Amino acid sequence: MTRAAFTAALAAALALALAFLVLPVVAIFADTSPGRLVSSLDNPVAADALWLSVRTTLTALAVMVVVGTPAAYLLATRRFPGRALAVTALELPLVLPPAVAGIGLLAAFGPRGILGEALASAGVRLPLTTTAVVLALCFVASPFYVRQAQAAFAALDPSLVEASRTLGASEARTFARVAVPVCLPGLAAGTGLAFGRALGEFGATLMFAGSLQGVSQTLPLAIYASFATDFPAALAMSALLVVVSGALLAALRIGGARWAGPTGAVRLGDDARAARAQTAQPA
Amino acid sequence: MLELRVRRRLSRLELDLALEVGSGALALAGASGAGKTTTLRIAAGLERPDSGTVRCQGEVWFDSRSGIEVPPERRRVGYVFQDYALFPHLSALGNVAYGLAARPRADRERRARALLERFGIAHLARARPAELSGGERQRVALARALAPEPRALLLDEPLSALDPATRGAAARELRELLETASVPALVVTHDFLEAAALARRVAVIERGRLVQEGAPGELVAAPATAFVADFAGANLLHGRATPPPARGELTRVALDGGGLVASTDEASGRVGVAVFPWDVTVERPDAPAAGSQVNRLTGRVTTLTVLGNRARVSVATPQPVTAEVTTASVERLGLREGAAAAVAWKATATRLVPGA
Amino acid sequence: MRRLAAAVALCAALASGCGGSSSAGGPDRIDVAAAASLSDPVTAYARQFGRDHDVEVRVRFGGSDELAAQIRQGVPADVFLSADAVLPAELARAGLLDRPEPFASNRLAIAADPAGPVRSLPDLARPGVVVALGSDGVPVGKYARHAIARLPQPQRVALLRNVKSSEPDVKGVLAKVVSGAADAGIVYVTDARAARAEVHTVALPRSLQPAIRYDAGVAVGASPAGLARRFVEGLRSGAGAHYLRAAGFGPVP
């Protein structure tokens, strides 16, 4: 195949992929005027769903970051028996269908689940609550964060950690003052991916947390519920979700670029920058 | 005093080393993979020996028998990493102040600024490492290592990340720093000239074992093994250079203690004159000067070391110049310790390196 | 290049294959969209009908409202079996269905967790009881809310306060009870009967029962229209009716 023909084939594939991926998104907006989008927020179902989605997603993210960051650090920086198994187990939800996640959460935390009796005796009933939504989001989205965080920590130059130790910092202080700030771009990217996954979560939430306005009916569940009764409202809410997710993606891109900018982390291309700095300031 | 007596099984060799570093620097030299960096890391507590002891200024940092192991953060060593390992998210000032966490805030900043000042980079306090040149990074790394008033200095190839243009000046500064620092300093290098430039004493390790320790001149004059002979290649003479008076002429160096040599390298002021033993020929002191052997010095043979079919002949000129010759030449010239001899080499084989 | 051409051809073939499966049934296939509550009898009936008429019958189940919305969006179906009369009538008005007619009736019941606190209708309104209903867009949810609306006000308010999930279809309500997530839910008698091994069924008094009528409609332009019509006919008075009675559905009211 000639080079030109190959380039044409690549371009055709890209055009096909773009058309396929962009068309449904465009279609959502083609049927939704901006006015309709704004007025959909007056609809209590949409407003409650948006607010609930934001609340539960942020709570789930906080839990993921607080627990997932140290866990990822351990996995990335230590070798121990069973580590490979732990990594696989943590990534498993990534490939599980949401329905399986829902069943699994019920089987674990439901009244008939493994922990059901213990939870009941503690007076805790999880299914069909907002807490259940947060648990479902954590379950499906945290692998995205942990994976990314682990990769970021694994790429951390070990001599930075060692330099911190020789400068009198304990392992814990080194983690907080060097590892986390240096890996922040990677951690932010992981947070973004997890946020996206959590915001769009549907199946596991429906199965484990049910669907109730203001309690467990997140934006995707509200879209599904309105789909049959009020299609224009469903469209408006879908558009809302696209806007929120798109804004998030853009913020991540811009934030990531700024962080890795001239004052940011050392990475590829750094030497060129250093060389420029050198010529700019004669010693 | 920093004292290491350690054994450590590495993947391809066994490190088995006893080293004592007094105040003043010891250069730990050897080929790559000989275990130099591992030794440094063991001293810092970044790696654990299989057995042995590590002591510093009367304190036990590691003792396999009594199970003592002081973690790196409590050893207070100043470690300079090969690539400097500056924290990319902190400014130069932040990097230097990092090791001062235990001090009050104002004190911390004052000391960090004073160190930047001392290294002539106070104006770069706010710059991130990515914005600094190689030489500036090295200074920040040194300032950072010195900030917490370390009990020992450990430097891993401190000049290797610098470009040749800045290396000379950096070497001079570093030597001065190591001589004025009142703590033991261990400097790892794979380059003999660098070792000779930075430290008064050089320890050569070969496959995990210490094979020779001494002043750079001693290593050149009387290498203990063939490896040391090859490795500790160059003679290093000290002197003052006068730049060539006109284009096309040579730099003249007046050697300390007497003697004048010429070099095609350009330099002025204090320099080190490096010449490899295999570029030096030995002649009878009364032999007529041959054409291009411009540099010719006479003196008495101080040592004569035979290594197989070759021999190292050291002549006090008065600075020692060592030549490597065949054992046949030794016989032909009737060389022996105490005999008069002349050493000669070309101006083109004379490297001038910045030196004290 | 030849290999690329082959790949493109393969993609095209796959795409046309996919397209084929999503269009309405061809000469030897009928696509049926049926309310989730019908899943057991209609599955059995479709299998027999397919054998008897040498035709492939494909049935997809879901909330009636969702299926209707799909038909409105142009997702093809030859036959629509709804758990109410409203949705088929709407589709008929929109010119999408041809004269829908009733084919079965049903009643509501309470499906309760056998290990849970619900043994009677008043139990549903007791504090702390967790109740699941269908969402108000889906027939089972509408019927349940009609029934609840006939309760005296204090009981009605207390019960509605106990509703912790509005499920998208009746199977969802049942699943919440079976899994223990909810103590009870209001479902069709037929679903409670199908799950009798897992749930305790509590009958609702006749005074609360809404009229639950299942209507069937043949899509305008269905092909083969004759077979589709015969499929619906069988539900009213043939083998389909037999399966429906066996599952607990009542005759046409």
mmCIF file of N, CA, C and O in Angstrom, chain B residues 179-237:
data_model
loop_
_atom_site.group_PDB
_atom_site.id
_atom_site.type_symbol
_atom_site.label_atom_id
_atom_site.label_comp_id
_atom_site.label_asym_id
_atom_site.label_seq_id
_atom_site.Cartn_x
_atom_site.Cartn_y
_atom_site.Cartn_z
ATOM 1 N N GLU B 179 36.740 20.637 51.145
ATOM 2 C CA GLU B 179 37.872 20.848 52.037
ATOM 3 C C GLU B 179 37.504 21.689 53.238
ATOM 4 O O GLU B 179 38.073 21.530 54.313
ATOM 5 N N THR B 180 36.528 22.599 53.038
ATOM 6 C CA THR B 180 36.167 23.458 54.173
ATOM 7 C C THR B 180 35.093 22.817 55.042
ATOM 8 O O THR B 180 34.970 23.146 56.209
ATOM 9 N N ALA B 181 34.296 21.895 54.466
ATOM 10 C CA ALA B 181 33.284 21.222 55.274
ATOM 11 C C ALA B 181 34.024 20.391 56.315
ATOM 12 O O ALA B 181 34.974 19.690 55.996
ATOM 13 N N SER B 182 33.530 20.456 57.547
ATOM 14 C CA SER B 182 34.276 19.769 58.602
ATOM 15 C C SER B 182 33.733 18.375 58.850
ATOM 16 O O SER B 182 33.933 17.812 59.907
ATOM 17 N N VAL B 183 33.020 17.814 57.882
ATOM 18 C CA VAL B 183 32.457 16.470 58.073
ATOM 19 C C VAL B 183 33.054 15.520 57.030
ATOM 20 O O VAL B 183 33.520 15.963 55.982
ATOM 21 N N PRO B 184 33.034 14.226 57.344
ATOM 22 C CA PRO B 184 33.533 13.280 56.350
ATOM 23 C C PRO B 184 32.698 13.338 55.071
ATOM 24 O O PRO B 184 31.479 13.489 55.134
ATOM 25 N N ALA B 185 33.368 13.253 53.946
ATOM 26 C CA ALA B 185 32.658 13.287 52.675
ATOM 27 C C ALA B 185 33.120 12.124 51.815
ATOM 28 O O ALA B 185 34.318 11.862 51.685
ATOM 29 N N LEU B 186 32.149 11.411 51.240
ATOM 30 C CA LEU B 186 32.463 10.298 50.351
ATOM 31 C C LEU B 186 31.904 10.667 48.976
ATOM 32 O O LEU B 186 30.714 10.959 48.834
ATOM 33 N N VAL B 187 32.794 10.701 47.977
ATOM 34 C CA VAL B 187 32.387 11.124 46.639
ATOM 35 C C VAL B 187 32.555 9.955 45.683
ATOM 36 O O VAL B 187 33.657 9.438 45.526
ATOM 37 N N VAL B 188 31.459 9.549 45.067
ATOM 38 C CA VAL B 188 31.545 8.454 44.111
ATOM 39 C C VAL B 188 31.812 9.023 42.720
ATOM 40 O O VAL B 188 31.201 10.009 42.313
ATOM 41 N N THR B 189 32.743 8.420 42.022
ATOM 42 C CA THR B 189 32.993 8.837 40.644
ATOM 43 C C THR B 189 33.574 7.660 39.867
ATOM 44 O O THR B 189 34.177 6.762 40.430
ATOM 45 N N HIS B 190 33.326 7.676 38.562
ATOM 46 C CA HIS B 190 33.912 6.611 37.748
ATOM 47 C C HIS B 190 35.074 7.173 36.938
ATOM 48 O O HIS B 190 35.637 6.508 36.100
ATOM 49 N N ASP B 191 35.398 8.437 37.221
ATOM 50 C CA ASP B 191 36.396 9.114 36.413
ATOM 51 C C ASP B 191 37.574 9.472 37.311
ATOM 52 O O ASP B 191 37.430 10.185 38.306
ATOM 53 N N PHE B 192 38.749 8.982 36.967
ATOM 54 C CA PHE B 192 39.902 9.175 37.832
ATOM 55 C C PHE B 192 40.290 10.642 37.956
ATOM 56 O O PHE B 192 40.595 11.126 39.040
ATOM 57 N N LEU B 193 40.236 11.349 36.848
ATOM 58 C CA LEU B 193 40.612 12.765 36.898
ATOM 59 C C LEU B 193 39.673 13.544 37.813
ATOM 60 O O LEU B 193 40.072 14.429 38.542
ATOM 61 N N GLU B 194 38.388 13.160 37.751
ATOM 62 C CA GLU B 194 37.411 13.814 38.611
ATOM 63 C C GLU B 194 37.725 13.496 40.070
ATOM 64 O O GLU B 194 37.679 14.378 40.934
ATOM 65 N N ALA B 195 38.051 12.241 40.341
ATOM 66 C CA ALA B 195 38.397 11.832 41.699
ATOM 67 C C ALA B 195 39.603 12.636 42.184
ATOM 68 O O ALA B 195 39.614 13.167 43.300
ATOM 69 N N ALA B 196 40.607 12.738 41.324
ATOM 70 C CA ALA B 196 41.821 13.447 41.696
ATOM 71 C C ALA B 196 41.544 14.934 41.885
ATOM 72 O O ALA B 196 42.176 15.596 42.712
ATOM 73 N N ALA B 197 40.592 15.458 41.118
ATOM 74 C CA ALA B 197 40.285 16.873 41.225
ATOM 75 C C ALA B 197 39.509 17.186 42.491
ATOM 76 O O ALA B 197 39.608 18.276 43.039
ATOM 77 N N LEU B 198 38.711 16.209 42.970
ATOM 78 C CA LEU B 198 37.810 16.503 44.086
ATOM 79 C C LEU B 198 38.368 16.125 45.450
ATOM 80 O O LEU B 198 38.019 16.722 46.449
ATOM 81 N N ALA B 199 39.214 15.105 45.505
ATOM 82 C CA ALA B 199 39.590 14.591 46.817
ATOM 83 C C ALA B 199 41.093 14.365 46.907
ATOM 84 O O ALA B 199 41.757 14.096 45.906
ATOM 85 N N ARG B 200 41.605 14.491 48.137
ATOM 86 C CA ARG B 200 43.031 14.236 48.335
ATOM 87 C C ARG B 200 43.327 12.752 48.341
ATOM 88 O O ARG B 200 44.457 12.344 48.093
ATOM 89 N N ARG B 201 42.313 11.956 48.688
ATOM 90 C CA ARG B 201 42.534 10.512 48.714
ATOM 91 C C ARG B 201 41.503 9.811 47.832
ATOM 92 O O ARG B 201 40.351 10.248 47.757
ATOM 93 N N VAL B 202 41.950 8.762 47.181
ATOM 94 C CA VAL B 202 41.067 8.027 46.285
ATOM 95 C C VAL B 202 41.078 6.558 46.689
ATOM 96 O O VAL B 202 42.141 5.976 46.908
ATOM 97 N N ALA B 203 39.884 5.975 46.823
ATOM 98 C CA ALA B 203 39.776 4.537 47.076
ATOM 99 C C ALA B 203 39.216 3.902 45.806
ATOM 100 O O ALA B 203 38.190 4.333 45.294
ATOM 101 N N VAL B 204 39.918 2.907 45.288
ATOM 102 C CA VAL B 204 39.453 2.256 44.067
ATOM 103 C C VAL B 204 38.814 0.931 44.437
ATOM 104 O O VAL B 204 39.413 0.115 45.152
ATOM 105 N N ILE B 205 37.560 0.737 43.996
ATOM 106 C CA ILE B 205 36.968 -0.577 44.220
ATOM 107 C C ILE B 205 36.795 -1.286 42.884
ATOM 108 O O ILE B 205 36.548 -0.692 41.841
ATOM 109 N N GLU B 206 36.986 -2.586 42.991
ATOM 110 C CA GLU B 206 36.951 -3.425 41.811
ATOM 111 C C GLU B 206 36.094 -4.619 42.182
ATOM 112 O O GLU B 206 36.387 -5.319 43.153
ATOM 113 N N ARG B 207 35.013 -4.842 41.455
ATOM 114 C CA ARG B 207 34.104 -5.951 41.717
ATOM 115 C C ARG B 207 33.752 -6.078 43.202
ATOM 116 O O ARG B 207 33.843 -7.150 43.791
ATOM 117 N N GLY B 208 33.395 -4.944 43.799
ATOM 118 C CA GLY B 208 32.901 -4.977 45.172
ATOM 119 C C GLY B 208 33.962 -4.952 46.247
ATOM 120 O O GLY B 208 33.645 -4.972 47.427
ATOM 121 N N ARG B 209 35.233 -4.960 45.863
ATOM 122 C CA ARG B 209 36.287 -4.968 46.876
ATOM 123 C C ARG B 209 37.203 -3.768 46.730
ATOM 124 O O ARG B 209 37.484 -3.334 45.609
ATOM 125 N N LEU B 210 37.703 -3.310 47.871
ATOM 126 C CA LEU B 210 38.646 -2.205 47.854
ATOM 127 C C LEU B 210 39.995 -2.754 47.408
ATOM 128 O O LEU B 210 40.531 -3.665 48.030
ATOM 129 N N VAL B 211 40.553 -2.244 46.317
ATOM 130 C CA VAL B 211 41.837 -2.784 45.865
ATOM 131 C C VAL B 211 43.002 -1.848 46.176
ATOM 132 O O VAL B 211 44.134 -2.298 46.322
ATOM 133 N N GLN B 212 42.717 -0.559 46.307
ATOM 134 C CA GLN B 212 43.806 0.350 46.636
ATOM 135 C C GLN B 212 43.246 1.670 47.134
ATOM 136 O O GLN B 212 42.209 2.127 46.673
ATOM 137 N N GLU B 213 43.950 2.247 48.077
ATOM 138 C CA GLU B 213 43.547 3.555 48.557
ATOM 139 C C GLU B 213 44.789 4.412 48.732
ATOM 140 O O GLU B 213 45.790 3.951 49.273
ATOM 141 N N GLY B 214 44.755 5.616 48.263
ATOM 142 C CA GLY B 214 45.917 6.474 48.420
ATOM 143 C C GLY B 214 45.702 7.807 47.733
ATOM 144 O O GLY B 214 44.628 8.077 47.199
ATOM 145 N N ALA B 215 46.763 8.625 47.747
ATOM 146 C CA ALA B 215 46.703 9.890 47.027
ATOM 147 C C ALA B 215 46.697 9.577 45.538
ATOM 148 O O ALA B 215 47.230 8.549 45.118
ATOM 149 N N PRO B 216 46.082 10.449 44.726
ATOM 150 C CA PRO B 216 45.995 10.162 43.282
ATOM 151 C C PRO B 216 47.355 9.822 42.672
ATOM 152 O O PRO B 216 47.475 8.865 41.890
ATOM 153 N N GLY B 217 48.411 10.570 43.069
ATOM 154 C CA GLY B 217 49.735 10.321 42.520
ATOM 155 C C GLY B 217 50.253 8.932 42.860
ATOM 156 O O GLY B 217 50.885 8.271 42.034
ATOM 157 N N GLU B 218 49.943 8.477 44.060
ATOM 158 C CA GLU B 218 50.383 7.139 44.482
ATOM 159 C C GLU B 218 49.745 6.062 43.618
ATOM 160 O O GLU B 218 50.368 5.069 43.274
ATOM 161 N N LEU B 219 48.479 6.281 43.263
ATOM 162 C CA LEU B 219 47.783 5.281 42.455
ATOM 163 C C LEU B 219 48.384 5.199 41.054
ATOM 164 O O LEU B 219 48.538 4.113 40.485
ATOM 165 N N VAL B 220 48.738 6.353 40.521
ATOM 166 C CA VAL B 220 49.322 6.364 39.185
ATOM 167 C C VAL B 220 50.723 5.751 39.216
ATOM 168 O O VAL B 220 51.083 4.941 38.365
ATOM 169 N N ALA B 221 51.448 6.112 40.277
ATOM 170 C CA ALA B 221 52.832 5.660 40.349
ATOM 171 C C ALA B 221 52.936 4.178 40.628
ATOM 172 O O ALA B 221 53.758 3.484 40.029
ATOM 173 N N ALA B 222 52.120 3.700 41.523
ATOM 174 C CA ALA B 222 52.245 2.298 41.920
ATOM 175 C C ALA B 222 50.894 1.630 42.006
ATOM 176 O O ALA B 222 50.384 1.340 43.083
ATOM 177 N N PRO B 223 50.264 1.396 40.851
ATOM 178 C CA PRO B 223 48.950 0.769 40.892
ATOM 179 C C PRO B 223 49.049 -0.655 41.432
ATOM 180 O O PRO B 223 49.986 -1.382 41.099
ATOM 181 N N ALA B 224 48.088 -1.014 42.292
ATOM 182 C CA ALA B 224 48.149 -2.336 42.918
ATOM 183 C C ALA B 224 47.728 -3.423 41.950
ATOM 184 O O ALA B 224 48.170 -4.568 42.066
ATOM 185 N N THR B 225 46.886 -3.095 41.009
ATOM 186 C CA THR B 225 46.438 -4.109 40.058
ATOM 187 C C THR B 225 46.430 -3.506 38.656
ATOM 188 O O THR B 225 46.516 -2.287 38.495
ATOM 189 N N ALA B 226 46.306 -4.387 37.694
ATOM 190 C CA ALA B 226 46.242 -3.936 36.306
ATOM 191 C C ALA B 226 45.044 -3.022 36.111
ATOM 192 O O ALA B 226 45.091 -2.039 35.376
ATOM 193 N N PHE B 227 43.966 -3.339 36.812
ATOM 194 C CA PHE B 227 42.775 -2.505 36.690
ATOM 195 C C PHE B 227 43.061 -1.082 37.154
ATOM 196 O O PHE B 227 42.711 -0.113 36.488
ATOM 197 N N VAL B 228 43.718 -0.979 38.316
ATOM 198 C CA VAL B 228 44.028 0.360 38.833
ATOM 199 C C VAL B 228 44.950 1.078 37.847
ATOM 200 O O VAL B 228 44.801 2.270 37.584
ATOM 201 N N ALA B 229 45.871 0.329 37.277
ATOM 202 C CA ALA B 229 46.798 0.926 36.331
ATOM 203 C C ALA B 229 46.049 1.544 35.149
ATOM 204 O O ALA B 229 46.325 2.671 34.737
ATOM 205 N N ASP B 230 45.093 0.809 34.621
ATOM 206 C CA ASP B 230 44.343 1.331 33.488
ATOM 207 C C ASP B 230 43.411 2.448 33.912
ATOM 208 O O ASP B 230 43.257 3.454 33.238
ATOM 209 N N PHE B 231 42.796 2.197 35.066
ATOM 210 C CA PHE B 231 41.767 3.124 35.517
ATOM 211 C C PHE B 231 42.383 4.447 35.972
ATOM 212 O O PHE B 231 41.966 5.519 35.530
ATOM 213 N N ALA B 232 43.366 4.342 36.875
ATOM 214 C CA ALA B 232 43.988 5.556 37.398
ATOM 215 C C ALA B 232 44.975 6.041 36.360
ATOM 216 O O ALA B 232 46.160 6.177 36.599
ATOM 217 N N GLY B 233 44.462 6.224 35.176
ATOM 218 C CA GLY B 233 45.315 6.481 34.037
ATOM 219 C C GLY B 233 46.273 7.622 34.190
ATOM 220 O O GLY B 233 47.487 7.452 34.125
ATOM 221 N N ALA B 234 45.783 8.786 34.446
ATOM 222 C CA ALA B 234 46.599 9.954 34.156
ATOM 223 C C ALA B 234 47.447 10.434 35.319
ATOM 224 O O ALA B 234 47.071 10.344 36.476
ATOM 225 N N ASN B 235 48.624 10.919 34.991
ATOM 226 C CA ASN B 235 49.404 11.721 35.910
ATOM 227 C C ASN B 235 48.687 13.042 36.042
ATOM 228 O O ASN B 235 48.123 13.557 35.059
ATOM 229 N N LEU B 236 48.690 13.608 37.233
ATOM 230 C CA LEU B 236 48.122 14.928 37.387
ATOM 231 C C LEU B 236 49.156 15.813 38.068
ATOM 232 O O LEU B 236 49.509 15.596 39.222
ATOM 233 N N LEU B 237 49.681 16.755 37.328
ATOM 234 C CA LEU B 237 50.678 17.682 37.867
ATOM 235 C C LEU B 237 50.006 19.028 38.061
ATOM 236 O O LEU B 237 49.075 19.370 37.336
#
